[in-house]
PDB file of N, CA and C in Angstrom:
ATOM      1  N   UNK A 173     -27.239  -1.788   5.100  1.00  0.00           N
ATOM      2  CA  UNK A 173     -26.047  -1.853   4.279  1.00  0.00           C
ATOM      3  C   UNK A 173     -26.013  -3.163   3.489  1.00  0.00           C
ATOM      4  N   UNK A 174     -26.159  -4.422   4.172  1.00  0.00           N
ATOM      5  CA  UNK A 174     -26.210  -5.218   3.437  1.00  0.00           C
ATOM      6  C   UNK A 174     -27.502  -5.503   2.252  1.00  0.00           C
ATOM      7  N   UNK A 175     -28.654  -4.822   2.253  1.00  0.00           N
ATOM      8  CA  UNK A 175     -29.318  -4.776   1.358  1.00  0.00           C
ATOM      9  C   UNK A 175     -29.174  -4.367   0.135  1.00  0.00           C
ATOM     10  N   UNK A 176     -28.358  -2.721   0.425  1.00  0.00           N
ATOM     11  CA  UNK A 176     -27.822  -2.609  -0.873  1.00  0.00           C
ATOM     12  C   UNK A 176     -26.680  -3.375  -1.426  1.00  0.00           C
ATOM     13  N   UNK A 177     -26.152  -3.887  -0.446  1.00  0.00           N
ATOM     14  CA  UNK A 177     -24.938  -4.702  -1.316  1.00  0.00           C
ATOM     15  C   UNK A 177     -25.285  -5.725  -1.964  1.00  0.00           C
ATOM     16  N   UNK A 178     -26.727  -6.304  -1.558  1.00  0.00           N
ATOM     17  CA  UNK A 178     -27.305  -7.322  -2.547  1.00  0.00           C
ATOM     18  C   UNK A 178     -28.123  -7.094  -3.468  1.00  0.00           C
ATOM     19  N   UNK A 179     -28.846  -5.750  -3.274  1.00  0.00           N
ATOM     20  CA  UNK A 179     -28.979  -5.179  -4.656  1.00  0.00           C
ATOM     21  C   UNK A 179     -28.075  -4.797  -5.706  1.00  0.00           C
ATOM     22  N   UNK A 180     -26.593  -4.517  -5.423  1.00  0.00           N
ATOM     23  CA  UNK A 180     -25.999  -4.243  -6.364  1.00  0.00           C
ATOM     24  C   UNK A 180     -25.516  -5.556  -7.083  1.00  0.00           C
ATOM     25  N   UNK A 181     -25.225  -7.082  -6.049  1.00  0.00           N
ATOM     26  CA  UNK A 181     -25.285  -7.935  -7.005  1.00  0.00           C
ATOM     27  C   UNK A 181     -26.035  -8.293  -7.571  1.00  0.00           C
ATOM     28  N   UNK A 182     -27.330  -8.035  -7.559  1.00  0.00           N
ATOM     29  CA  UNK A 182     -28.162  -8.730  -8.038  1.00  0.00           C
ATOM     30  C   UNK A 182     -28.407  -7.706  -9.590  1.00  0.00           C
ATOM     31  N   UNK A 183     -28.122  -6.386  -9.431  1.00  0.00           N
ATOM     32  CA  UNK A 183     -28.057  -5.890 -10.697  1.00  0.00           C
ATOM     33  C   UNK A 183     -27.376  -6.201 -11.978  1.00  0.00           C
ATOM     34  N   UNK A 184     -25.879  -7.292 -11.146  1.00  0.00           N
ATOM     35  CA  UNK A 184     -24.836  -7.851 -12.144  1.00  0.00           C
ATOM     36  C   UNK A 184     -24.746  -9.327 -12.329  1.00  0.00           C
ATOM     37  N   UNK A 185     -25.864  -9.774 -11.942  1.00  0.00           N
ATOM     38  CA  UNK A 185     -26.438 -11.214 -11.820  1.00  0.00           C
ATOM     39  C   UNK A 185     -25.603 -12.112 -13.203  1.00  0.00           C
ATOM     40  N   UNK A 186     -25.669 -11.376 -14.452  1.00  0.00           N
ATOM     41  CA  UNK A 186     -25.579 -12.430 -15.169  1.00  0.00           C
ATOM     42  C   UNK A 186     -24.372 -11.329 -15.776  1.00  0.00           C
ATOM     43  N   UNK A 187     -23.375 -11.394 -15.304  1.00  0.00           N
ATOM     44  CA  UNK A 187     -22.006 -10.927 -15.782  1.00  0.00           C
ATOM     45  C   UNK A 187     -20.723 -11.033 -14.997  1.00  0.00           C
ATOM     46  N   UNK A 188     -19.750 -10.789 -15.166  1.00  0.00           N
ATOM     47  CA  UNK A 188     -18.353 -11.032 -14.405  1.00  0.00           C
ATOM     48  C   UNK A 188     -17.925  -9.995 -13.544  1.00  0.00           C
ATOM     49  N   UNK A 189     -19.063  -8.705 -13.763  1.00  0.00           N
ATOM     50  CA  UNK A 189     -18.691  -8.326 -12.636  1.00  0.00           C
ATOM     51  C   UNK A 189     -19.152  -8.550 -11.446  1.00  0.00           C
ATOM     52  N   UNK A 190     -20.536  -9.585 -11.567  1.00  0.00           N
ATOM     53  CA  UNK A 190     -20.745  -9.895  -9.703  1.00  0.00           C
ATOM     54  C   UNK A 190     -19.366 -11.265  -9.560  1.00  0.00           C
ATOM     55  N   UNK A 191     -18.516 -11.792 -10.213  1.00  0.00           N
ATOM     56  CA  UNK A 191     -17.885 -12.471  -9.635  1.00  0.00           C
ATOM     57  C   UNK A 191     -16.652 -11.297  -8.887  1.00  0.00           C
ATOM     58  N   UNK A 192     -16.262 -10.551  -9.643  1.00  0.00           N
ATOM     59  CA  UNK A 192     -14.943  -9.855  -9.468  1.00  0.00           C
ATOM     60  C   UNK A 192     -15.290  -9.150  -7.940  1.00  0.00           C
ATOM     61  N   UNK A 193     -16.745  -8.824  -8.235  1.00  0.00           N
ATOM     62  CA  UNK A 193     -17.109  -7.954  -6.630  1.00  0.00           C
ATOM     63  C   UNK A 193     -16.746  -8.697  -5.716  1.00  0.00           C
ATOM     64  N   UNK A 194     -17.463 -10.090  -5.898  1.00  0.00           N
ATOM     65  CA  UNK A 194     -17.227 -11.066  -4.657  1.00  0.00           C
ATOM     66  C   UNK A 194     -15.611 -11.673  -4.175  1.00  0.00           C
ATOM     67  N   UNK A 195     -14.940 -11.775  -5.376  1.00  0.00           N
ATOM     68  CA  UNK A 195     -14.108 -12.346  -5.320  1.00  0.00           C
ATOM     69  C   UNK A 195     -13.211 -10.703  -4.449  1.00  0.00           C
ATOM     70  N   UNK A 196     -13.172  -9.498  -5.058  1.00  0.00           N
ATOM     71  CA  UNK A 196     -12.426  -8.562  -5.010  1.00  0.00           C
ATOM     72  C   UNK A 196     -12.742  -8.532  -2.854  1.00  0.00           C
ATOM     73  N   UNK A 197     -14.097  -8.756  -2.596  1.00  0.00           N
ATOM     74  CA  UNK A 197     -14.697  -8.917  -1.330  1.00  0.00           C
ATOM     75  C   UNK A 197     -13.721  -9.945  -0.376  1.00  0.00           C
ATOM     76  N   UNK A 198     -13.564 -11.121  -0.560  1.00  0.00           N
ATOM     77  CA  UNK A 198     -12.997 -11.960  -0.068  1.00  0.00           C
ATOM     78  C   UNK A 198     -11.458 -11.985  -0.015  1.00  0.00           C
ATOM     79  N   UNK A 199     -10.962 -11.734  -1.173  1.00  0.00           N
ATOM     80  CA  UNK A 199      -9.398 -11.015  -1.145  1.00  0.00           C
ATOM     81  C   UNK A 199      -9.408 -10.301   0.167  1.00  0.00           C
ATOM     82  N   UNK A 200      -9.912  -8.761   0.202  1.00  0.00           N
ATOM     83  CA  UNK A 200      -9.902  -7.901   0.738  1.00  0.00           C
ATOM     84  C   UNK A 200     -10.061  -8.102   2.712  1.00  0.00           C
ATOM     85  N   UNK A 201     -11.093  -9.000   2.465  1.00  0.00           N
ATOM     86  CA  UNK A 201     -10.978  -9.442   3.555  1.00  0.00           C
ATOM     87  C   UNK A 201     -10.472 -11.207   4.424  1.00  0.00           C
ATOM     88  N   UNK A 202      -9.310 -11.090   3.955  1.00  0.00           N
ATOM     89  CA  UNK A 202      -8.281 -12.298   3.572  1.00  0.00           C
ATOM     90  C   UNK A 202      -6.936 -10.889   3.776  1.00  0.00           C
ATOM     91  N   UNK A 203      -7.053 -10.001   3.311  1.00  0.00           N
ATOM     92  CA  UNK A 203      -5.331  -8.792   3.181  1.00  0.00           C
ATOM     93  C   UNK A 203      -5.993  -7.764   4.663  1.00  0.00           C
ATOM     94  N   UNK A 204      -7.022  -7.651   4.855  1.00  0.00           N
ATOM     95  CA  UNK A 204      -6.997  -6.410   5.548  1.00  0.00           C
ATOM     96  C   UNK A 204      -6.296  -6.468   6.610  1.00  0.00           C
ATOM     97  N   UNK A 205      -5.714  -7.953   7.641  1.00  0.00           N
ATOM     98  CA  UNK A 205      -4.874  -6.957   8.478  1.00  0.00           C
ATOM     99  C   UNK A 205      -3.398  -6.702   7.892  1.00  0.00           C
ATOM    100  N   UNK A 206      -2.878  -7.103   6.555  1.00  0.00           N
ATOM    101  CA  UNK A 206      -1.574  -6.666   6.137  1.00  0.00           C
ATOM    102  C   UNK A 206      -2.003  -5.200   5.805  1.00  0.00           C
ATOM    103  N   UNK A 207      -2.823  -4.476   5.342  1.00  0.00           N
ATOM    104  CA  UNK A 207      -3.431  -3.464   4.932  1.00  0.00           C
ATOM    105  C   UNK A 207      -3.180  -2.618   6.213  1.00  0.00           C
ATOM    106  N   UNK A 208      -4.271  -2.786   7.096  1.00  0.00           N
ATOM    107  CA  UNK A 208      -4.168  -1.775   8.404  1.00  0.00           C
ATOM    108  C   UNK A 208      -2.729  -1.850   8.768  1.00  0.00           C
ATOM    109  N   UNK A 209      -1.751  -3.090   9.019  1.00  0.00           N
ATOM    110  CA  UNK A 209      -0.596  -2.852   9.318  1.00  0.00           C
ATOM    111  C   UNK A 209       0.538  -2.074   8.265  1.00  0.00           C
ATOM    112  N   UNK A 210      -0.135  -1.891   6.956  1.00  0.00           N
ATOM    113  CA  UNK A 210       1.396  -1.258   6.322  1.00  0.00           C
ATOM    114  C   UNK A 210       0.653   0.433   6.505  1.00  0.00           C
ATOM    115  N   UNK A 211      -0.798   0.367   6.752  1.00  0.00           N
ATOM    116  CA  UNK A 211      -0.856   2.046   6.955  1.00  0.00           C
ATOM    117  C   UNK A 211      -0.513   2.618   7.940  1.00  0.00           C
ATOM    118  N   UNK A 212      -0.434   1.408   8.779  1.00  0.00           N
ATOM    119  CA  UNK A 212       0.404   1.832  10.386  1.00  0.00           C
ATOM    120  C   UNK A 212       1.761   1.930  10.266  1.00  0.00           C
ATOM    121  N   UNK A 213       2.478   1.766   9.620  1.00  0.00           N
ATOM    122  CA  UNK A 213       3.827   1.288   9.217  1.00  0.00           C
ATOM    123  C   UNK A 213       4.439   2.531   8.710  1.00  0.00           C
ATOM    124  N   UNK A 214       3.559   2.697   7.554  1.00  0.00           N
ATOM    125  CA  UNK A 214       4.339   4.038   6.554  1.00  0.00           C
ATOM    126  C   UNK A 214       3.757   5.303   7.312  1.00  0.00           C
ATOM    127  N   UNK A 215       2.363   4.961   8.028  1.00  0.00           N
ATOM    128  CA  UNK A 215       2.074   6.396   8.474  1.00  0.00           C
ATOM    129  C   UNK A 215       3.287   6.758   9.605  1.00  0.00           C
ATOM    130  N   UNK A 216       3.245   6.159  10.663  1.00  0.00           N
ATOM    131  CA  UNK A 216       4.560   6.049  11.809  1.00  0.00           C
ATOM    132  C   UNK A 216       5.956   6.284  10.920  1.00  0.00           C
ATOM    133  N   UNK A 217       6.611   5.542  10.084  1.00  0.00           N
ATOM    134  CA  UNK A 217       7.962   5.765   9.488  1.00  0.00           C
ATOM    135  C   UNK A 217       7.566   7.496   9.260  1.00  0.00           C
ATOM    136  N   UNK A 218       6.080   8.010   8.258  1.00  0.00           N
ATOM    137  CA  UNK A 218       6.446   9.036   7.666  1.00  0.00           C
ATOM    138  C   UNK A 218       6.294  10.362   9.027  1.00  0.00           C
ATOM    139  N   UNK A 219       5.691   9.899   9.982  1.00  0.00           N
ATOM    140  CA  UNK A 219       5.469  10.731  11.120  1.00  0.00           C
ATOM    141  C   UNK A 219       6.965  10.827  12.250  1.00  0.00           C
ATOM    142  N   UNK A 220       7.643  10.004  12.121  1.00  0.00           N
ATOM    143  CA  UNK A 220       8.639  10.075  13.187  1.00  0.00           C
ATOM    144  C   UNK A 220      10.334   9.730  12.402  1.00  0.00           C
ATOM    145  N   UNK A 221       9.924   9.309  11.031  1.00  0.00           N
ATOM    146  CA  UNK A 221      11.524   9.444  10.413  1.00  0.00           C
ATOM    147  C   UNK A 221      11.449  10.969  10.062  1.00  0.00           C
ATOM    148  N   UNK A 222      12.399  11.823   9.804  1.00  0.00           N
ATOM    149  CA  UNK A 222      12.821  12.769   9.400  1.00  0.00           C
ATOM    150  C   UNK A 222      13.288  11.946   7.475  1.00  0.00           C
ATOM    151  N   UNK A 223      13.047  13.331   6.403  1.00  0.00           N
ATOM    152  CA  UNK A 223      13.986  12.318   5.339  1.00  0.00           C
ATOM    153  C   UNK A 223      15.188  12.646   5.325  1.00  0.00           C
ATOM    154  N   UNK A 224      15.761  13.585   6.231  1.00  0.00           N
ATOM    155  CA  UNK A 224      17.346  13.925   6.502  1.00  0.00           C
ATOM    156  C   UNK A 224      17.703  12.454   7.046  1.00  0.00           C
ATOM    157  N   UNK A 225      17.110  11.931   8.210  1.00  0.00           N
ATOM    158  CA  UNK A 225      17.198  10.583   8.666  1.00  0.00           C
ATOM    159  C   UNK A 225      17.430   9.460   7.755  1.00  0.00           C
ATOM    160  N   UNK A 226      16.123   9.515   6.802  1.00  0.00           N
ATOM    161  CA  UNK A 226      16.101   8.229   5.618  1.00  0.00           C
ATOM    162  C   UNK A 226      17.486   8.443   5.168  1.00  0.00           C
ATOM    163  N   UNK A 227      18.079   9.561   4.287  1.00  0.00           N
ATOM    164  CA  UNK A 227      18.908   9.941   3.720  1.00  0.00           C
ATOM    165  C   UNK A 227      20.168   9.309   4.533  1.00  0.00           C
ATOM    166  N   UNK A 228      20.038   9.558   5.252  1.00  0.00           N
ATOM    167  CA  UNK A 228      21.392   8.811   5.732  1.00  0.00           C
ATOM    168  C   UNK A 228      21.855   7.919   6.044  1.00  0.00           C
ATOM    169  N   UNK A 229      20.385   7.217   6.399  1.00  0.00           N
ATOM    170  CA  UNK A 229      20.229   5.679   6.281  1.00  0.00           C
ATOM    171  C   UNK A 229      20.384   5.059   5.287  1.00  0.00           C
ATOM    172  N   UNK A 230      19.832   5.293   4.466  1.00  0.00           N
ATOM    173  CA  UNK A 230      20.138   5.020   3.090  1.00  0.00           C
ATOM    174  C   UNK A 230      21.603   5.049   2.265  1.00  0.00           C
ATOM    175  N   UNK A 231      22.481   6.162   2.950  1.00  0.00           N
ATOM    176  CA  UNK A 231      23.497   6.532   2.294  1.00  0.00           C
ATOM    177  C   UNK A 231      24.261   5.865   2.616  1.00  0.00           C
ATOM    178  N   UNK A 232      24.462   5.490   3.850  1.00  0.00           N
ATOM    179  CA  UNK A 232      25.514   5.027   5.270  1.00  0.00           C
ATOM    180  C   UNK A 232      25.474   3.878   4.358  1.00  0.00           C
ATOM    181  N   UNK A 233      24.704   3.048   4.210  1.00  0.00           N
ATOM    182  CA  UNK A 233      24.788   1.390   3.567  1.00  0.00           C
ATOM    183  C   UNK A 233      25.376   1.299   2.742  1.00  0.00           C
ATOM    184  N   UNK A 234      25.592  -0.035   2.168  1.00  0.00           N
ATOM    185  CA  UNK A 234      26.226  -0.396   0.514  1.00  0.00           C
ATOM    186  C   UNK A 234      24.628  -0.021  -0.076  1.00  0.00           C
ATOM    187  N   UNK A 235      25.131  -0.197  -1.230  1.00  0.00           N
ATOM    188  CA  UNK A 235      23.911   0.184  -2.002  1.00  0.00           C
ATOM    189  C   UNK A 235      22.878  -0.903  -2.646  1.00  0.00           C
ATOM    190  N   UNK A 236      23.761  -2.503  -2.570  1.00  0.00           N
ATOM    191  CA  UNK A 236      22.462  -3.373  -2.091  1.00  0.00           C
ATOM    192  C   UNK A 236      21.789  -3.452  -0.832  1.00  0.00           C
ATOM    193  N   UNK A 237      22.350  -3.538  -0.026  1.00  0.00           N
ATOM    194  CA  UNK A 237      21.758  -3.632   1.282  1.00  0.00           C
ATOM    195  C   UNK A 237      20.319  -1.753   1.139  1.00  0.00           C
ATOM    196  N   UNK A 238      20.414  -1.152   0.593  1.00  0.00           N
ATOM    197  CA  UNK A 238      19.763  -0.182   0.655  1.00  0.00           C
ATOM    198  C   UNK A 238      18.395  -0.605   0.142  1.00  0.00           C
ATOM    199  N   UNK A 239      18.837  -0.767  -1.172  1.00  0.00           N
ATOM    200  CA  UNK A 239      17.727  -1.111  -2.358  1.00  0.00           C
ATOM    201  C   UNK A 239      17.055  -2.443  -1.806  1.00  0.00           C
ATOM    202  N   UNK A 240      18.100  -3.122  -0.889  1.00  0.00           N
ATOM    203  CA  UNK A 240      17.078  -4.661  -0.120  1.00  0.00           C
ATOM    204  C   UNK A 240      15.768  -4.047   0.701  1.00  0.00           C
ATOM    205  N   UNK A 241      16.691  -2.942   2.242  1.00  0.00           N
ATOM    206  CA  UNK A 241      15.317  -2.387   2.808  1.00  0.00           C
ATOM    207  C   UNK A 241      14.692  -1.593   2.093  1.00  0.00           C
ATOM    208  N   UNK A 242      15.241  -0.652   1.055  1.00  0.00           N
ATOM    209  CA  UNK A 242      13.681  -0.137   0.869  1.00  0.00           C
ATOM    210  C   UNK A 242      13.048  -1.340  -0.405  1.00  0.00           C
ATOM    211  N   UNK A 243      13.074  -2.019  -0.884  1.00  0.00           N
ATOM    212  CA  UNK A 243      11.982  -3.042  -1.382  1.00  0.00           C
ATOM    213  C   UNK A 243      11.137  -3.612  -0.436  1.00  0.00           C
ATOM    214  N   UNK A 244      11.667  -3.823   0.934  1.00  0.00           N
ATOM    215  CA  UNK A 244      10.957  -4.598   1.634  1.00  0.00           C
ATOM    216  C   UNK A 244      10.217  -3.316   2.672  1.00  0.00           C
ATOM    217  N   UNK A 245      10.211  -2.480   2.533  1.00  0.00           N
ATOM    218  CA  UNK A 245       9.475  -1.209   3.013  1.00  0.00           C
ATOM    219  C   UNK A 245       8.227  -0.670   1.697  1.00  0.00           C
ATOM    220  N   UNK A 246       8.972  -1.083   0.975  1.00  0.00           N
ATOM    221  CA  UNK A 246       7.989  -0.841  -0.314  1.00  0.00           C
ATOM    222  C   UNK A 246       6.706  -1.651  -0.402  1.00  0.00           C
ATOM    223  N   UNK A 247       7.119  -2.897  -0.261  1.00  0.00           N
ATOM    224  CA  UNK A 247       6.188  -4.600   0.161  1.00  0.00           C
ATOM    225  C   UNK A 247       5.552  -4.464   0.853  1.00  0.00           C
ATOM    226  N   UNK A 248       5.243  -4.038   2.014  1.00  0.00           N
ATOM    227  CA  UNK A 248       4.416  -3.799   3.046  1.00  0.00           C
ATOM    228  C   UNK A 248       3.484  -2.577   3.477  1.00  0.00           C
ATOM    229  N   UNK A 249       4.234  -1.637   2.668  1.00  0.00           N
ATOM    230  CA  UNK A 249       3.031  -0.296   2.589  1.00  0.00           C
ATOM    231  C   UNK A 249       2.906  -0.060   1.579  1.00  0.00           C
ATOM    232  N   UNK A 250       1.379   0.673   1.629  1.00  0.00           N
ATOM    233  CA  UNK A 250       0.599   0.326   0.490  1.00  0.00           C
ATOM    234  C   UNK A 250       0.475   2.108  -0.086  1.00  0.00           C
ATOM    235  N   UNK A 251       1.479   2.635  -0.098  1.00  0.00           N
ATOM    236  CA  UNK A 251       1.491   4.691  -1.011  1.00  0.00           C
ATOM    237  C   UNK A 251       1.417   3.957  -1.846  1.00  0.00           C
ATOM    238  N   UNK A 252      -0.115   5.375  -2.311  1.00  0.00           N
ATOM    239  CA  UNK A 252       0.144   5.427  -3.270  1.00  0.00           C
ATOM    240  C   UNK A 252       1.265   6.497  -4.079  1.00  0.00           C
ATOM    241  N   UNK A 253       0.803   6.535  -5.501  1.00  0.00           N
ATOM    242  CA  UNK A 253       2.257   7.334  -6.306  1.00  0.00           C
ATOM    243  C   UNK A 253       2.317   8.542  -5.754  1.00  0.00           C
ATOM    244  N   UNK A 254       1.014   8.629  -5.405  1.00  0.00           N
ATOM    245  CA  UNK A 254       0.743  10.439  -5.520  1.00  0.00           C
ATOM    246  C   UNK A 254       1.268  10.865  -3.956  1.00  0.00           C
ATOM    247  N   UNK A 255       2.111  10.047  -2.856  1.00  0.00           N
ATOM    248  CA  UNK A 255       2.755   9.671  -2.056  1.00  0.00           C
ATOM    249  C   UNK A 255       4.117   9.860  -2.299  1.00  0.00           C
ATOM    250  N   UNK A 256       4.274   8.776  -3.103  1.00  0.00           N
ATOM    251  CA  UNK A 256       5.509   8.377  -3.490  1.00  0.00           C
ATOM    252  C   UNK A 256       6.747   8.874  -4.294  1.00  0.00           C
ATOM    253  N   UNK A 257       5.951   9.328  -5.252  1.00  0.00           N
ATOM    254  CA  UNK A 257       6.608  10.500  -5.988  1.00  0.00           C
ATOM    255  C   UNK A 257       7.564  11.516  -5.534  1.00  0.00           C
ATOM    256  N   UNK A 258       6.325  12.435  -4.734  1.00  0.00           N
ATOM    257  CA  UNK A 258       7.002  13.282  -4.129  1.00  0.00           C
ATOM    258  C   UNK A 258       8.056  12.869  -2.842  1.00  0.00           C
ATOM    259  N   UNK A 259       7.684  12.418  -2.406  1.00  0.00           N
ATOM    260  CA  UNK A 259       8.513  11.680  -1.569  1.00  0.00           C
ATOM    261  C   UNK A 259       9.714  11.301  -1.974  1.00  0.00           C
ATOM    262  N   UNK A 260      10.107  10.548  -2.989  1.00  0.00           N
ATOM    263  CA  UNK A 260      11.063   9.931  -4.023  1.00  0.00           C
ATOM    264  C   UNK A 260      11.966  11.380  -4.211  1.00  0.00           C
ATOM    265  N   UNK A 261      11.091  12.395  -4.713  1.00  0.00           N
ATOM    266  CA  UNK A 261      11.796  13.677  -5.535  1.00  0.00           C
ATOM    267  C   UNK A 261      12.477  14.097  -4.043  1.00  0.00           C
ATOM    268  N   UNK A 262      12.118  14.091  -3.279  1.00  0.00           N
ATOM    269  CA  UNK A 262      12.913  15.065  -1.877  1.00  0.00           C
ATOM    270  C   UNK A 262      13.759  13.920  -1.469  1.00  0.00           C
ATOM    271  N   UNK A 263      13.697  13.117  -1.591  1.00  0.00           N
ATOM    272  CA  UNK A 263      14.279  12.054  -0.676  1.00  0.00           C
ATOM    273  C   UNK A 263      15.979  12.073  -1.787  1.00  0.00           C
ATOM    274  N   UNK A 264      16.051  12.226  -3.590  1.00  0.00           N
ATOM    275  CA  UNK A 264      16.791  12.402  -3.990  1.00  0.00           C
ATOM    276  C   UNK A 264      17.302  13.250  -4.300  1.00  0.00           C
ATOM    277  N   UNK A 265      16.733  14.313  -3.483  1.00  0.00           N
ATOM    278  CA  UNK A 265      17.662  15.984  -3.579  1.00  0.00           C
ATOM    279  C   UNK A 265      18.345  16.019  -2.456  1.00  0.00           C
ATOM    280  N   UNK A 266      18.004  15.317  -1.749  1.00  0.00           N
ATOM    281  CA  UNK A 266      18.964  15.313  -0.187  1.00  0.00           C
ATOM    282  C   UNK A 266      19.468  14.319  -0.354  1.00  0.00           C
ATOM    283  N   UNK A 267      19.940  13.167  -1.257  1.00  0.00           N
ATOM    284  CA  UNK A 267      21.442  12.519  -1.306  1.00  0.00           C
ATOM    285  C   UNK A 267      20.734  11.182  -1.440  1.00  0.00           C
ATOM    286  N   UNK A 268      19.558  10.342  -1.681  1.00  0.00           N
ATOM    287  CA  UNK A 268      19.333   9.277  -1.251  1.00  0.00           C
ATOM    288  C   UNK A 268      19.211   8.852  -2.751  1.00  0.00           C
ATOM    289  N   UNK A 269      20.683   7.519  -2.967  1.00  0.00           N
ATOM    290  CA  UNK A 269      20.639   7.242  -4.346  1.00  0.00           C
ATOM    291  C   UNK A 269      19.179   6.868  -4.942  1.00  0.00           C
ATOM    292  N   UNK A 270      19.327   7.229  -5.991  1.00  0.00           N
ATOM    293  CA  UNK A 270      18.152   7.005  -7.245  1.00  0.00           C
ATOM    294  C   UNK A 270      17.224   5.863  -7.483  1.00  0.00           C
ATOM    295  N   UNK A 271      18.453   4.484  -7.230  1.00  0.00           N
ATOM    296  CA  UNK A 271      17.981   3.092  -7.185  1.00  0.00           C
ATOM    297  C   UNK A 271      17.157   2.724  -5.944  1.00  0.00           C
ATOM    298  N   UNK A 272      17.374   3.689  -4.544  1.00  0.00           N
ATOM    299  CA  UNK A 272      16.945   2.965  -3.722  1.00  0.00           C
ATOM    300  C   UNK A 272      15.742   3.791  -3.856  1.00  0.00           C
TER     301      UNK A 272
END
């Protein structure tokens, strides 16, 4: 494994993308345990909340305090749209304001 990974830099030797690889490399492994923890996070919320649950959680609050947790639920897991979306669309047919 690591052979090819140094063949592939070495194919981009004299351009910006062997920096971005490396750099994108070191990020990545610098975030991965926020990573494993927000897939643990949203997978568990989406496995054991109900969105009748969210919904009411959501509703029950003022509507800053809403839009506070879900930003900071947002911050930490990493859906994507194609997640989120739908999620978003059911979550605001069953009552959960728009903003949050």
């Amino acid at each position: 494994m690591n052979q090819v990974f140094y063949e592939l830099l070495h194919q981009f030797e004299a351009s910006y993308t062997k920096r971005i690889l490396l750099e994108s490399l070191d990020l990545l492994g610098k975030l991965w345990p926020y990573l494993v923890g927000g897939v643990l996070l949203s997978t568990l919320i989406k496995t054991f909340i109900s969105k009748e649950k969210m919904a009411t959680f959501f509703g029950s609050r003022s509507h800053s305090v809403s839009i506070l947790v879900a930003a900071l639920l947002g911050a930490v897991s990493p859906i994507g749209s194609y997640v989120i979306i739908p999620m978003a669309a059911a979550l605001l047919l069953i009552g959960v304001p728009l903003s949050v």
